[in-house]
Short mmCIF file of C-alpha atoms in Angstrom, two decimals:
data_model
loop_
_atom_site.label_atom_id
_atom_site.label_comp_id
_atom_site.label_asym_id
_atom_site.label_seq_id
_atom_site.Cartn_x
_atom_site.Cartn_y
_atom_site.Cartn_z
CA MET R 1 -53.16 -53.69 -69.75
CA ALA R 2 -52.04 -54.17 -73.33
CA ASN R 3 -53.50 -57.16 -75.13
CA LEU R 4 -51.89 -60.01 -77.02
CA ALA R 5 -51.60 -57.88 -80.13
CA GLU R 6 -49.05 -55.61 -78.53
CA THR R 7 -46.05 -57.63 -77.39
CA PRO R 8 -45.00 -60.97 -75.91
CA LYS R 9 -43.62 -59.08 -72.94
CA ARG R 10 -47.11 -57.76 -72.24
CA ILE R 11 -46.24 -54.08 -72.03
CA VAL R 12 -48.59 -51.77 -70.21
CA GLY R 13 -48.58 -48.06 -70.89
CA ASN R 14 -50.09 -45.15 -72.76
CA ARG R 15 -49.66 -46.15 -76.38
CA THR R 16 -52.40 -44.15 -78.06
CA ASP R 17 -54.26 -43.86 -81.33
CA ALA R 18 -52.68 -40.41 -81.65
CA THR R 19 -49.17 -41.81 -82.16
CA GLU R 20 -50.42 -44.39 -84.65
CA SER R 21 -52.23 -41.60 -86.50
CA ILE R 22 -48.99 -39.63 -86.75
CA LEU R 23 -47.17 -42.67 -88.11
CA ALA R 24 -49.94 -43.43 -90.60
CA GLY R 25 -50.01 -39.83 -91.72
CA GLU R 26 -46.26 -39.70 -92.23
CA LEU R 27 -45.73 -43.19 -93.66
CA GLY R 28 -48.92 -43.74 -95.65
CA SER R 29 -51.08 -46.68 -96.66
CA ARG R 30 -48.32 -49.28 -96.57
CA TYR R 31 -47.81 -48.59 -92.87
CA ILE R 32 -51.55 -48.89 -92.20
CA GLU R 33 -51.72 -52.26 -93.96
CA TYR R 34 -48.61 -53.46 -92.15
CA ARG R 35 -50.17 -52.66 -88.77
CA LYS R 36 -53.38 -54.47 -89.67
CA THR R 37 -51.37 -57.53 -90.61
CA TRP R 38 -49.28 -57.17 -87.46
CA VAL R 39 -52.39 -57.35 -85.28
CA SER R 40 -53.57 -60.55 -87.02
CA ALA R 41 -50.12 -62.12 -86.69
CA SER R 42 -49.89 -61.02 -83.06
CA LYS R 43 -53.14 -62.83 -82.34
CA ARG R 44 -51.58 -65.91 -83.94
CA GLU R 45 -54.27 -65.97 -86.62
CA ILE R 46 -51.94 -65.93 -89.64
CA VAL R 47 -48.36 -66.80 -90.60
CA THR R 48 -47.06 -64.35 -93.17
CA PRO R 49 -44.70 -65.59 -95.95
CA PHE R 50 -41.84 -63.59 -94.40
CA PRO R 51 -41.31 -62.01 -90.97
CA LEU R 52 -43.00 -58.64 -90.48
CA TYR R 53 -40.19 -57.47 -88.26
CA ILE R 54 -36.45 -58.11 -88.18
CA GLN R 55 -34.62 -57.29 -84.98
CA ILE R 56 -30.86 -57.06 -85.42
CA GLU R 57 -28.27 -57.44 -82.68
CA HIS R 58 -25.23 -55.86 -84.31
CA SER R 59 -22.68 -56.73 -81.62
CA GLY R 60 -24.13 -58.16 -78.41
CA LYS R 61 -22.14 -55.53 -76.47
CA CYS R 62 -23.37 -52.89 -74.07
CA ASN R 63 -21.71 -50.13 -72.08
CA LEU R 64 -23.98 -50.59 -69.05
CA ARG R 65 -24.35 -53.45 -66.57
CA CYS R 66 -28.05 -53.29 -65.65
CA VAL R 67 -28.76 -55.65 -62.78
CA HIS R 68 -31.75 -57.36 -64.46
CA CYS R 69 -29.95 -57.95 -67.76
CA ILE R 70 -27.53 -60.50 -69.22
CA HIS R 71 -24.82 -57.83 -69.18
CA GLY R 72 -25.20 -57.38 -65.44
CA GLN R 73 -24.17 -61.01 -64.84
CA GLU R 74 -20.42 -61.62 -65.06
CA ASN R 75 -20.93 -65.31 -65.80
CA LEU R 76 -23.30 -64.65 -68.70
CA LYS R 77 -22.33 -61.42 -70.46
CA ASN R 78 -19.40 -62.89 -72.42
CA GLU R 79 -21.79 -65.42 -73.99
CA TYR R 80 -23.46 -62.52 -75.76
CA SER R 81 -20.46 -61.00 -77.49
CA ARG R 82 -20.40 -62.01 -81.15
CA GLY R 83 -18.17 -59.39 -82.72
CA VAL R 84 -19.88 -56.92 -85.04
CA LEU R 85 -22.27 -57.85 -87.83
CA SER R 86 -20.33 -57.32 -91.04
CA MET R 87 -21.61 -54.82 -93.57
CA GLU R 88 -21.61 -57.56 -96.20
CA LEU R 89 -23.88 -59.82 -94.18
CA TYR R 90 -26.05 -56.88 -93.13
CA GLU R 91 -26.64 -55.91 -96.76
CA LYS R 92 -27.47 -59.53 -97.60
CA ILE R 93 -30.15 -59.43 -94.89
CA LEU R 94 -31.54 -56.14 -96.17
CA SER R 95 -31.58 -57.36 -99.75
CA GLU R 96 -33.62 -60.47 -98.95
CA ALA R 97 -35.98 -58.50 -96.73
CA SER R 98 -36.52 -55.99 -99.54
CA LYS R 99 -37.45 -58.82 -101.91
CA TYR R 100 -40.32 -59.75 -99.61
CA ASN R 101 -41.29 -56.13 -98.73
CA CYS R 102 -40.51 -56.60 -95.04
CA PRO R 103 -41.86 -53.43 -93.39
CA SER R 104 -40.09 -53.19 -90.04
CA ILE R 105 -36.57 -53.39 -88.63
CA SER R 106 -35.05 -52.51 -85.28
CA PHE R 107 -31.52 -51.91 -84.08
CA HIS R 108 -31.06 -53.62 -80.72
CA ASN R 109 -31.48 -56.88 -78.89
CA ASN R 110 -29.01 -57.45 -76.08
CA ASP R 111 -26.71 -54.67 -77.21
CA GLU R 112 -26.32 -50.88 -77.29
CA PRO R 113 -26.51 -49.68 -80.92
CA LEU R 114 -24.80 -46.34 -80.27
CA LEU R 115 -21.55 -48.23 -79.77
CA LEU R 116 -21.57 -48.62 -83.58
CA PRO R 117 -19.70 -45.72 -85.23
CA ASP R 118 -21.54 -46.42 -88.51
CA LEU R 119 -25.03 -46.77 -87.01
CA GLU R 120 -26.45 -43.88 -89.02
CA LEU R 121 -25.17 -45.47 -92.24
CA ARG R 122 -26.85 -48.76 -91.32
CA ILE R 123 -30.13 -46.94 -90.64
CA ALA R 124 -29.88 -45.12 -93.98
CA MET R 125 -29.30 -48.46 -95.72
CA ALA R 126 -32.44 -49.91 -94.13
CA LYS R 127 -34.42 -46.98 -95.48
CA LYS R 128 -32.85 -47.42 -98.92
CA TYR R 129 -33.93 -51.07 -98.97
CA GLY R 130 -37.54 -50.13 -98.34
CA PHE R 131 -38.18 -50.57 -94.63
CA ILE R 132 -40.87 -48.15 -93.47
CA ASP R 133 -40.82 -48.69 -89.70
CA ILE R 134 -37.22 -48.23 -88.52
CA ILE R 135 -36.75 -48.52 -84.76
CA LEU R 136 -33.81 -47.74 -82.49
CA VAL R 137 -33.63 -48.90 -78.85
CA THR R 138 -30.94 -47.23 -76.78
CA ASN R 139 -30.04 -46.54 -73.18
CA GLY R 140 -29.27 -42.93 -74.17
CA THR R 141 -25.94 -42.68 -72.36
CA LEU R 142 -24.00 -42.21 -75.62
CA LEU R 143 -26.54 -39.91 -77.26
CA THR R 144 -24.27 -36.89 -77.69
CA LYS R 145 -25.49 -33.73 -79.41
CA GLU R 146 -23.70 -34.80 -82.59
CA ARG R 147 -25.30 -38.26 -82.55
CA ALA R 148 -28.70 -36.79 -81.77
CA ASP R 149 -28.47 -34.41 -84.74
CA SER R 150 -27.41 -37.17 -87.12
CA LEU R 151 -30.06 -39.62 -85.88
CA LEU R 152 -32.80 -37.06 -86.40
CA LYS R 153 -31.77 -36.92 -90.07
CA SER R 154 -31.30 -40.68 -90.48
CA GLY R 155 -34.86 -41.82 -91.21
CA LEU R 156 -35.82 -43.34 -87.84
CA THR R 157 -39.55 -43.71 -87.24
CA LYS R 158 -39.30 -44.65 -83.56
CA ILE R 159 -36.68 -44.31 -80.84
CA ASN R 160 -37.17 -46.15 -77.56
CA PHE R 161 -35.19 -45.04 -74.52
CA SER R 162 -34.58 -47.83 -71.99
CA VAL R 163 -34.26 -45.80 -68.81
CA ASP R 164 -36.20 -47.68 -66.08
CA CYS R 165 -35.94 -44.86 -63.56
CA ALA R 166 -36.95 -41.27 -62.81
CA ASP R 167 -34.27 -40.39 -60.26
CA ALA R 168 -30.50 -40.59 -60.02
CA GLU R 169 -30.35 -42.80 -56.92
CA THR R 170 -32.50 -45.59 -58.35
CA TYR R 171 -30.81 -45.30 -61.74
CA LYS R 172 -27.39 -45.80 -60.19
CA LYS R 173 -28.66 -48.90 -58.40
CA VAL R 174 -30.38 -50.41 -61.44
CA ARG R 175 -28.26 -49.28 -64.42
CA GLY R 176 -25.06 -47.96 -62.89
CA GLY R 177 -24.79 -44.93 -65.18
CA ASP R 178 -25.21 -41.18 -64.92
CA PHE R 179 -28.94 -40.43 -64.83
CA ASN R 180 -28.55 -36.67 -65.17
CA ARG R 181 -26.44 -37.11 -68.31
CA VAL R 182 -29.05 -39.44 -69.81
CA VAL R 183 -31.83 -36.92 -69.13
CA GLU R 184 -29.70 -34.13 -70.60
CA ASN R 185 -29.02 -36.21 -73.74
CA ILE R 186 -32.68 -37.12 -74.24
CA ASP R 187 -33.85 -33.57 -73.56
CA TYR R 188 -31.49 -32.27 -76.23
CA PHE R 189 -32.76 -34.84 -78.72
CA LEU R 190 -36.37 -33.88 -78.00
CA SER R 191 -35.66 -30.16 -78.20
CA GLN R 192 -33.95 -30.57 -81.56
CA LYS R 193 -36.81 -32.68 -82.88
CA LYS R 194 -39.21 -29.89 -81.88
CA LYS R 195 -36.95 -27.16 -83.27
CA LEU R 196 -36.83 -28.93 -86.64
CA GLY R 197 -40.61 -29.39 -86.67
CA LEU R 198 -40.34 -33.16 -86.98
CA LYS R 199 -43.22 -35.50 -86.17
CA LEU R 200 -40.94 -38.53 -86.34
CA PRO R 201 -39.36 -40.38 -84.69
CA ILE R 202 -42.03 -41.26 -82.15
CA THR R 203 -40.29 -41.30 -78.76
CA ARG R 204 -40.79 -43.76 -75.92
CA ALA R 205 -39.42 -44.20 -72.41
CA THR R 206 -39.52 -47.76 -71.04
CA CYS R 207 -39.30 -49.13 -67.53
CA VAL R 208 -38.76 -52.78 -66.61
CA LEU R 209 -40.76 -53.39 -63.46
CA SER R 210 -38.20 -54.86 -61.06
CA LYS R 211 -38.03 -54.75 -57.27
CA HIS R 212 -36.27 -51.37 -57.52
CA THR R 213 -38.58 -49.71 -60.04
CA SER R 214 -42.11 -51.05 -59.51
CA LYS R 215 -42.68 -48.79 -56.48
CA ASN R 216 -42.11 -45.67 -58.56
CA MET R 217 -44.45 -46.14 -61.53
CA ASP R 218 -46.30 -42.88 -60.89
CA ARG R 219 -43.05 -40.95 -60.62
CA PHE R 220 -41.78 -42.52 -63.85
CA GLN R 221 -45.02 -41.67 -65.64
CA ASP R 222 -44.96 -38.07 -64.40
CA PHE R 223 -41.28 -37.47 -65.15
CA TRP R 224 -41.08 -39.03 -68.61
CA GLY R 225 -44.68 -38.41 -69.65
CA LYS R 226 -43.90 -34.71 -69.90
CA ARG R 227 -41.10 -35.44 -72.32
CA VAL R 228 -41.77 -38.38 -74.64
CA ASP R 229 -44.72 -39.52 -76.76
CA ILE R 230 -45.18 -42.87 -75.02
CA VAL R 231 -44.39 -44.17 -71.54
CA GLU R 232 -44.45 -47.96 -71.16
CA PHE R 233 -43.79 -50.52 -68.46
CA GLN R 234 -42.50 -54.02 -69.17
CA ASN R 235 -43.07 -57.02 -66.94
CA PHE R 236 -39.95 -58.40 -65.32
CA GLN R 237 -38.33 -61.55 -66.73
CA VAL R 238 -36.27 -63.65 -64.33
CA LEU R 239 -32.89 -64.99 -65.38
CA ARG R 240 -33.06 -68.27 -63.48
CA GLY R 241 -30.24 -68.67 -61.03
CA PHE R 242 -29.30 -65.01 -61.27
CA THR R 243 -32.08 -62.44 -60.81
CA GLU R 244 -34.90 -64.07 -58.83
CA HIS R 245 -34.17 -61.63 -56.00
CA LEU R 246 -35.07 -58.71 -58.27
CA SER R 247 -38.68 -59.76 -58.86
CA PRO R 248 -41.09 -56.95 -57.87
CA GLU R 249 -42.70 -57.11 -54.48
CA ASN R 250 -46.37 -58.07 -54.60
CA SER R 251 -45.91 -59.74 -57.97
CA GLY R 252 -46.57 -63.16 -59.39
CA ARG R 253 -46.02 -65.20 -62.49
CA ASP R 254 -47.92 -63.74 -65.44
CA GLU R 255 -50.37 -66.59 -66.06
CA SER R 256 -51.85 -64.78 -69.05
CA PHE R 257 -48.53 -64.69 -70.91
CA ALA R 258 -48.86 -66.09 -74.44
CA CYS R 259 -45.87 -65.73 -76.75
CA ASN R 260 -46.57 -64.48 -80.26
CA SER R 261 -43.01 -63.73 -81.41
CA PRO R 262 -42.72 -66.64 -83.91
CA TRP R 263 -45.71 -65.14 -85.75
CA GLN R 264 -44.15 -61.65 -85.83
CA GLN R 265 -40.40 -61.55 -86.03
CA VAL R 266 -36.92 -62.99 -86.08
CA VAL R 267 -33.84 -61.80 -84.23
CA ILE R 268 -30.53 -61.92 -86.10
CA ARG R 269 -27.29 -61.90 -84.18
CA ALA R 270 -23.88 -60.56 -85.24
CA ASN R 271 -22.63 -64.05 -86.19
CA GLY R 272 -25.70 -64.66 -88.35
CA ASP R 273 -27.61 -66.84 -85.90
CA VAL R 274 -31.37 -66.47 -86.26
CA LEU R 275 -33.54 -66.59 -83.12
CA PRO R 276 -37.35 -66.67 -82.91
CA CYS R 277 -37.64 -63.97 -80.24
CA CYS R 278 -35.81 -61.47 -78.06
CA SER R 279 -36.13 -63.37 -74.76
CA PHE R 280 -33.05 -63.90 -72.60
CA TYR R 281 -33.63 -67.62 -73.19
CA SER R 282 -33.67 -67.39 -76.98
CA LYS R 283 -29.93 -67.96 -77.40
CA GLU R 284 -30.76 -71.64 -76.87
CA LEU R 285 -33.26 -71.55 -79.76
CA VAL R 286 -31.13 -70.99 -82.84
CA VAL R 287 -33.35 -71.86 -85.83
CA GLY R 288 -30.83 -71.11 -88.59
CA ASN R 289 -27.98 -68.89 -89.69
CA VAL R 290 -28.14 -66.30 -92.48
CA ASN R 291 -24.59 -67.16 -93.58
CA ARG R 292 -25.94 -70.43 -94.98
CA ASP R 293 -29.76 -70.15 -94.94
CA THR R 294 -32.26 -67.63 -96.24
CA ILE R 295 -34.53 -65.87 -93.77
CA HIS R 296 -37.50 -67.07 -95.86
CA ASP R 297 -36.46 -70.71 -95.54
CA ILE R 298 -35.81 -70.34 -91.80
CA TRP R 299 -39.16 -68.61 -91.23
CA ASN R 300 -41.03 -71.33 -93.12
CA GLY R 301 -38.85 -74.19 -91.86
CA GLU R 302 -39.80 -77.08 -89.61
CA ALA R 303 -38.17 -75.59 -86.49
CA MET R 304 -40.36 -72.48 -86.61
CA LYS R 305 -43.47 -74.49 -87.56
CA ARG R 306 -42.94 -76.85 -84.61
CA MET R 307 -42.39 -73.91 -82.27
CA ARG R 308 -45.67 -72.32 -83.31
CA ARG R 309 -47.51 -75.64 -82.84
CA GLU R 310 -46.05 -76.11 -79.37
CA LEU R 311 -46.84 -72.56 -78.29
CA LYS R 312 -50.45 -72.91 -79.44
CA SER R 313 -50.91 -76.27 -77.73
CA ASN R 314 -48.83 -75.33 -74.66
CA ASN R 315 -46.98 -78.64 -75.12
CA PHE R 316 -43.21 -78.15 -75.10
CA GLU R 317 -41.96 -81.62 -75.96
CA PHE R 318 -39.17 -80.31 -78.22
CA ASN R 319 -38.70 -76.80 -76.85
CA PRO R 320 -38.16 -76.76 -73.07
CA PHE R 321 -36.61 -73.30 -73.37
CA CYS R 322 -39.93 -71.86 -74.51
CA LYS R 323 -41.52 -73.40 -71.42
CA SER R 324 -38.80 -71.90 -69.21
CA CYS R 325 -39.29 -68.50 -70.80
CA SER R 326 -43.09 -68.55 -70.37
CA GLU R 327 -42.69 -69.29 -66.67
CA THR R 328 -40.31 -66.43 -65.92
CA PHE R 329 -42.39 -63.30 -66.58
CA PHE R 330 -43.66 -61.62 -63.44
CA SER R 331 -46.41 -59.02 -63.37
CA VAL R 332 -47.14 -56.48 -60.65
CA LYS R 333 -50.47 -57.20 -58.93
#
C-alpha cells in the first residue's frame, strides 16, 4: 500500500526506486530536490510558497463515457465542458509558474488531452517555461502513430495510460471503447520509445478498482506489467447518487484516507477556475480564477489556508464538500 506521500487517492502498485532513479538521472539535481520537497508537502509538513504541481484541464471534454466517471453520467457531463483553455491564458499560467520555478505540470483532469490538436505545442511551451516534470494522462484511444511519434519528441517525462482493464469484454463494459485498438496504440508508442533508445517518458498503466475491475487485478498486473514501467491501482471514488452500485465487492470506505492535495497542487480549468484538487467533488471548491487572480495569491489565500486547517483537524465547518469527498473512497479489502 502506498503511503500518504504518494497520492490522495491512495494508489497501490509497483512504483519503484528504479523509475525514480531514471528520472533523477535524466533530469538532474533539480528533480531530486523537487521530489524531496514533494514528500514533505505530501506529509502536510510544509506549505511551499507556490504549488509544486499544476494540473491543467484544457477542455473538460472526453471521447469516452467510462461508467465510473463524470462523463459516463448524462446528467453531469455537460457541467464539465468549459470550452478550450485559450493560448493566451495558458501562457499567462506558464509565465507565473516559471517565475516561482514550479517544477511539475500535467495535462489532464476530467478531459482527454489528445482531443487538442495543438497538444504537442502546449507541451513544448511548458518545457520552454522551465517545467521539469511534464505529465500526460490519456485513455490512449486517440494515440495514432503520428501522435505517438510527435509526443515522444515533445519533452514528456511521464505518460499515464488510463486503461482499467486487461481484456476486451471488461473494457467494453467499463469504458465503451475498442480495447484492441488501445493496446495496439500503446504497443506502438512503447516500441518506438525503445527503438529511439529513450529512457523517458516513464510509462504507467492505471486501473480504477470498481466492481468490474477489482476481480482482475492479477490479470491486469500480468498483462500491462510486461509492457509499461509502472502498474498502479486506484481506489474507487463514488459519485453520490450515480455510481454507488459500482463499488467493488468486498470493499469498504477507506478510513485511512487523508487528503494532501492542498499542500501539493492546484487544478486549473479551461475557464480559469482554480480548484484545490482533482476530486470529482472539487468543482464545488473554486478558490479563485486566473483571469483575475494570480496563482500565488490563490495558493496563499484564506480559502486555501482554511481548507488546510480543516483537513488537518478533520473539522469541515466551511467545506462540506471536502467531507463528502473523504467519505467516498472505497478500498478493496
